[in-house]
Short mmCIF file of C-alpha atoms in Angstrom, two decimals:
data_model
loop_
_atom_site.label_atom_id
_atom_site.label_comp_id
_atom_site.label_asym_id
_atom_site.label_seq_id
_atom_site.Cartn_x
_atom_site.Cartn_y
_atom_site.Cartn_z
CA MET A 84 -26.82 -57.09 96.96
CA PHE A 85 -23.68 -57.09 94.84
CA PHE A 86 -25.28 -55.02 92.08
CA SER A 87 -26.74 -52.53 94.62
CA LEU A 88 -23.29 -52.02 96.14
CA LEU A 89 -21.79 -51.62 92.70
CA ASN A 90 -24.30 -48.91 91.79
CA MET A 91 -23.65 -47.06 95.03
CA MET A 92 -19.89 -47.05 94.60
CA GLN A 93 -20.18 -45.88 90.98
CA ARG A 94 -22.00 -42.77 92.23
CA GLY A 95 -19.41 -42.03 94.91
CA GLN A 96 -16.01 -40.42 94.60
CA THR A 97 -14.20 -43.71 95.33
CA GLY A 98 -16.25 -45.61 92.78
CA GLY A 99 -13.51 -45.54 90.18
CA TRP A 100 -10.90 -47.10 92.49
CA PHE A 101 -13.39 -49.65 93.72
CA LEU A 102 -14.14 -50.80 90.18
CA PHE A 103 -10.44 -51.05 89.43
CA PHE A 104 -9.84 -53.46 92.34
CA LEU A 105 -13.09 -55.24 91.56
CA THR A 106 -12.12 -56.02 88.00
CA ALA A 107 -8.65 -57.08 89.08
CA GLY A 108 -10.09 -59.57 91.56
CA ILE A 109 -13.03 -61.01 89.66
CA PRO A 110 -12.17 -63.02 86.52
CA GLY A 111 -14.24 -62.34 83.44
CA VAL A 112 -14.99 -58.73 84.42
CA HIS A 113 -13.32 -56.08 82.24
CA LEU A 114 -13.33 -52.35 82.69
CA LEU A 115 -14.45 -50.45 79.58
CA THR A 116 -12.80 -47.02 79.35
CA ASP A 117 -13.41 -44.11 76.99
CA SER A 118 -10.08 -44.70 75.26
CA SER A 119 -11.17 -48.19 74.25
CA ILE A 120 -14.04 -46.74 72.22
CA GLN A 121 -12.57 -45.89 68.82
CA PRO A 122 -14.40 -43.70 66.30
CA ALA A 123 -15.26 -45.25 62.95
CA SER A 124 -12.61 -44.73 60.29
CA GLU A 125 -13.35 -42.84 57.10
CA SER A 126 -13.31 -46.09 55.13
CA GLU A 127 -16.06 -47.49 57.37
CA LEU A 128 -18.31 -44.47 56.99
CA PRO A 129 -20.97 -44.76 54.29
CA SER A 130 -20.16 -42.75 51.18
CA GLU A 131 -22.23 -41.71 48.22
CA ALA A 132 -21.72 -43.76 45.06
CA GLN A 133 -20.06 -41.72 42.35
CA ILE A 134 -21.45 -41.97 38.83
CA TYR A 135 -18.90 -41.91 36.04
CA GLN A 136 -19.45 -39.10 33.51
CA PRO A 137 -17.17 -38.30 30.56
CA VAL A 138 -15.62 -34.85 30.43
CA LEU A 139 -15.82 -33.07 27.08
CA GLN A 140 -12.70 -31.27 25.92
CA PRO A 141 -12.53 -28.08 23.81
CA SER A 142 -9.73 -29.45 21.59
CA GLU A 143 -8.94 -32.72 19.87
CA ALA A 144 -6.41 -35.29 21.04
CA VAL A 145 -5.26 -38.51 19.44
CA PRO A 146 -7.53 -41.32 20.78
CA LEU A 147 -6.05 -44.39 22.43
CA ILE A 148 -6.21 -47.54 20.32
CA GLY A 149 -7.91 -50.61 21.72
CA THR A 150 -8.58 -54.12 20.46
CA TYR A 151 -12.00 -55.61 21.22
CA VAL A 152 -13.01 -59.25 20.75
CA VAL A 153 -16.36 -61.07 20.90
CA THR A 154 -16.44 -64.86 21.17
CA ASN A 155 -19.14 -67.29 20.13
CA LEU A 156 -20.83 -69.96 22.28
CA VAL A 157 -17.85 -72.31 22.02
CA GLY A 158 -15.37 -69.59 23.00
CA LYS A 159 -13.89 -68.90 19.57
CA PRO A 160 -13.42 -65.28 18.41
CA CYS A 161 -16.08 -64.25 15.92
CA ILE A 162 -15.60 -60.44 15.96
CA LYS A 163 -12.35 -58.54 16.30
CA ALA A 164 -11.93 -54.78 16.03
CA THR A 165 -8.95 -52.51 16.57
CA MET A 166 -9.63 -48.78 16.63
CA GLY A 167 -9.38 -45.42 18.28
CA ALA A 168 -12.77 -43.78 18.79
CA GLU A 169 -13.57 -40.10 19.27
CA TYR A 170 -16.97 -38.55 20.05
CA ILE A 171 -17.49 -35.11 18.51
CA VAL A 172 -20.33 -33.16 20.15
CA SER A 173 -21.88 -29.97 18.80
CA GLU A 174 -23.41 -27.86 21.57
CA LYS A 175 -24.17 -24.13 21.80
CA LYS A 176 -22.41 -23.40 18.50
CA LYS A 177 -19.23 -25.00 19.83
CA THR A 178 -17.54 -28.32 19.19
CA TRP A 179 -16.45 -30.59 22.03
CA TYR A 180 -14.45 -33.81 22.00
CA PHE A 181 -14.26 -37.00 24.03
CA ASN A 182 -12.00 -39.99 23.40
CA LEU A 183 -13.03 -43.53 24.30
CA ASP A 184 -10.64 -45.02 26.89
CA PRO A 185 -10.06 -48.73 26.12
CA SER A 186 -9.15 -49.45 29.77
CA ARG A 187 -12.67 -48.46 30.88
CA VAL A 188 -14.57 -50.21 28.09
CA ARG A 189 -16.74 -53.26 28.71
CA THR A 190 -16.96 -55.40 25.57
CA SER A 191 -20.04 -57.47 24.78
CA GLY A 192 -21.92 -58.78 21.79
CA TYR A 193 -23.10 -61.88 19.99
CA CYS A 194 -22.48 -63.85 16.81
CA GLY A 195 -25.07 -65.59 14.68
CA LYS A 196 -25.08 -67.20 11.27
CA GLY A 197 -25.93 -64.03 9.36
CA ALA A 198 -25.86 -61.31 12.02
CA ALA A 199 -23.48 -60.23 14.76
CA ALA A 200 -22.94 -57.28 17.07
CA LEU A 201 -20.10 -55.60 18.94
CA SER A 202 -20.97 -53.31 21.88
CA LEU A 203 -18.50 -51.06 23.66
CA THR A 204 -19.82 -49.53 26.88
CA LEU A 205 -18.34 -47.26 29.55
CA PRO A 206 -19.16 -47.61 33.28
CA ASP A 207 -22.65 -46.50 34.32
CA ASP A 208 -23.60 -46.54 30.62
CA ALA A 209 -21.92 -43.13 30.32
CA ALA A 210 -21.14 -43.79 26.64
CA SER A 211 -21.59 -46.59 24.16
CA LEU A 212 -20.73 -47.58 20.62
CA GLN A 213 -22.41 -50.51 18.89
CA PHE A 214 -21.72 -52.09 15.51
CA THR A 215 -24.24 -54.47 13.93
CA PHE A 216 -22.78 -56.75 11.26
CA ARG A 217 -24.51 -58.52 8.40
CA LYS A 218 -23.29 -61.32 6.18
CA GLU A 219 -24.39 -61.67 2.58
CA ASN A 220 -22.93 -64.51 0.54
CA ASP A 221 -19.17 -64.12 1.00
CA ILE A 222 -19.18 -60.49 2.17
CA PHE A 223 -19.66 -58.98 5.62
CA TYR A 224 -20.29 -55.33 6.47
CA VAL A 225 -21.65 -53.03 9.19
CA ASP A 226 -25.25 -52.15 8.41
CA LYS A 227 -26.01 -50.22 11.61
CA LEU A 228 -24.04 -48.09 14.04
CA THR A 229 -25.47 -46.54 17.20
CA ALA A 230 -23.73 -44.30 19.72
CA HIS A 231 -24.45 -42.15 22.75
CA VAL A 232 -22.52 -40.17 25.36
CA SER A 233 -23.79 -38.64 28.62
CA PRO A 234 -21.07 -36.18 29.67
CA LEU A 235 -20.78 -33.64 32.42
CA PRO A 236 -22.57 -30.41 31.44
CA VAL A 237 -20.42 -28.14 29.30
CA CYS A 238 -21.33 -25.06 31.35
CA GLN A 239 -22.24 -24.19 34.91
CA GLY A 240 -25.96 -24.36 35.45
CA CYS A 241 -26.52 -26.45 32.33
CA ALA A 242 -28.61 -29.58 32.71
CA ASN A 243 -27.32 -33.09 32.12
CA LYS A 244 -27.83 -34.14 28.52
CA THR A 245 -27.35 -37.29 26.48
CA TYR A 246 -26.14 -36.99 22.89
CA SER A 247 -27.08 -39.93 20.69
CA GLY A 248 -27.43 -40.94 17.08
CA SER A 249 -27.34 -43.84 14.66
CA LEU A 250 -26.68 -44.89 11.09
CA ALA A 251 -28.87 -47.61 9.60
CA GLN A 252 -29.25 -49.43 6.30
CA GLU A 253 -25.61 -48.82 5.48
CA LYS A 254 -22.88 -51.04 4.04
CA LEU A 255 -19.88 -49.80 5.98
CA PHE A 256 -16.45 -51.40 6.26
CA ALA A 257 -17.19 -54.23 3.82
CA ALA A 258 -14.77 -57.09 3.22
CA GLY A 259 -14.82 -60.66 2.00
CA ASN A 260 -15.33 -63.65 4.24
CA GLY A 261 -12.10 -64.37 6.10
CA GLN A 262 -10.72 -60.93 5.24
CA SER A 263 -10.40 -57.80 7.38
CA PHE A 264 -11.34 -54.23 6.59
CA LYS A 265 -8.51 -51.80 7.35
CA CYS A 266 -8.25 -48.04 7.13
CA GLN A 267 -5.49 -45.76 8.41
CA SER A 268 -7.40 -42.66 7.31
CA GLU A 269 -10.04 -41.27 9.62
CA GLN A 270 -13.62 -42.45 9.23
CA LEU A 271 -16.03 -39.65 10.17
CA LEU A 272 -19.59 -40.87 10.73
CA TRP A 273 -22.50 -38.43 11.16
CA THR A 274 -24.93 -40.16 13.51
CA SER A 275 -26.96 -37.00 14.28
CA PRO A 276 -26.64 -33.20 14.01
CA GLU A 277 -25.21 -33.16 17.55
CA LEU A 278 -22.99 -36.25 17.48
CA ARG A 279 -20.31 -37.50 15.13
CA ILE A 280 -18.03 -40.49 15.59
CA LYS A 281 -14.47 -40.52 14.31
CA LEU A 282 -12.69 -43.86 13.98
CA VAL A 283 -8.94 -43.73 13.36
CA PRO A 284 -7.26 -46.06 12.65
CA LEU A 285 -9.68 -48.90 12.06
CA GLN A 286 -9.42 -52.62 11.41
CA MET A 287 -12.24 -55.11 11.90
CA GLN A 288 -13.35 -58.56 10.91
CA ALA A 289 -16.50 -60.54 11.67
CA PHE A 290 -17.91 -64.08 11.47
CA THR A 291 -14.73 -65.88 10.33
CA LEU A 292 -11.45 -65.36 12.22
CA PRO A 293 -9.10 -68.33 11.84
CA ASN A 294 -7.11 -68.67 15.07
CA GLY A 295 -8.48 -65.30 16.17
CA GLN A 296 -6.18 -63.44 13.78
CA TYR A 297 -6.98 -60.88 11.10
CA GLY A 298 -7.13 -62.17 7.55
CA ILE A 299 -5.99 -60.51 4.33
CA GLU A 300 -6.45 -56.74 4.60
CA VAL A 301 -8.94 -54.94 2.38
CA GLU A 302 -7.77 -51.37 1.95
CA CYS A 303 -10.31 -48.58 2.32
CA ARG A 304 -10.90 -46.09 -0.50
CA HIS A 305 -9.31 -43.20 1.36
CA ASP A 306 -6.06 -45.10 1.87
CA PHE A 307 -6.13 -46.29 -1.75
CA ASN A 308 -6.56 -42.73 -2.99
CA LYS A 309 -3.76 -41.46 -0.77
CA ARG A 310 -1.45 -44.16 -2.09
CA VAL A 311 -2.42 -44.15 -5.78
CA ILE A 312 -3.13 -40.48 -6.53
CA PRO A 313 0.47 -39.32 -5.79
CA ILE A 314 1.71 -42.08 -8.11
CA ILE A 315 -0.66 -40.94 -10.86
CA ILE A 316 0.31 -37.30 -10.40
CA GLY A 317 3.99 -38.23 -10.44
CA ALA A 318 3.52 -40.26 -13.63
CA VAL A 319 1.68 -37.35 -15.30
CA VAL A 320 4.43 -34.91 -14.33
CA VAL A 321 7.12 -37.25 -15.65
CA GLY A 322 5.12 -37.70 -18.86
CA LEU A 323 4.81 -33.92 -19.35
CA ILE A 324 8.51 -33.43 -18.73
CA LEU A 325 9.32 -36.20 -21.22
CA ILE A 326 7.01 -34.65 -23.83
CA ALA A 327 8.64 -31.25 -23.31
CA VAL A 328 12.14 -32.71 -23.70
CA LEU A 329 11.24 -34.66 -26.86
CA THR A 330 9.51 -31.60 -28.34
CA SER A 331 12.60 -29.48 -27.65
CA LEU A 332 14.89 -32.06 -29.27
CA PHE A 333 12.59 -32.33 -32.28
CA ILE A 334 12.58 -28.54 -32.78
CA LYS A 335 16.37 -28.37 -32.50
CA ASP A 336 16.74 -31.18 -35.01
CA ARG A 337 14.48 -29.34 -37.48
CA HIS A 338 16.57 -26.21 -37.11
CA ARG A 339 19.78 -28.11 -37.80
CA GLN A 340 18.32 -29.61 -40.93
CA GLY A 341 17.39 -26.13 -42.12
CA TYR A 342 20.91 -24.85 -41.56
CA THR A 343 22.40 -27.83 -43.47
CA ARG A 344 20.31 -27.10 -46.60
CA LEU A 345 21.49 -23.53 -46.64
#
């Protein structure tokens, strides 16, 4: 009977006032109004997941420098690398550039007795750079480097494309056990016709890192040449000047002796 009366009054003109007094008099009954129904906020609405894609640039910029560390099973550092990395892409007879952002990089890898690896990966696997290390006797080096980048298309209407490449069977960045390879000069690595990797500056060490710190630095050939060649050229110039001065003095002395005899 109560529910029939309630339905009848809801259809009538006085139904609203009746419900008001009804809810005021009966505990546990609440009147639900339109204003109490709130629309979902923007944060609650489902949104499409955004995939991270690097943006290629038409000009070079100095890459940010990051330090990346891999630890072994007992938590001790076994690989340490400090570098700035730049991807150089050749597409449609143009050159494009992308710098690796250390703040976005996920570092992973492993360390074994004679082999180790350092992997740097961007979100959604948008780009990666992997170094594989080998140890022979008292020397370590990088014997393989692989890289890829999946950027936004460089032109409207162009399809998504992944640029990748690798270097294998190499002996890159070699140094003695407990030492670190260091190079301030740029290291340009051709991984494929479409992708080059520039590392500048670069310092790395693998397998043995006492207290997680770099050991004695092994200077790269480019830095050695930059430091030694000016010294050699300067010494040659000084030597030529000295020879010219001594020759001039010798000629003058010969002339004086000739005048004395006369």
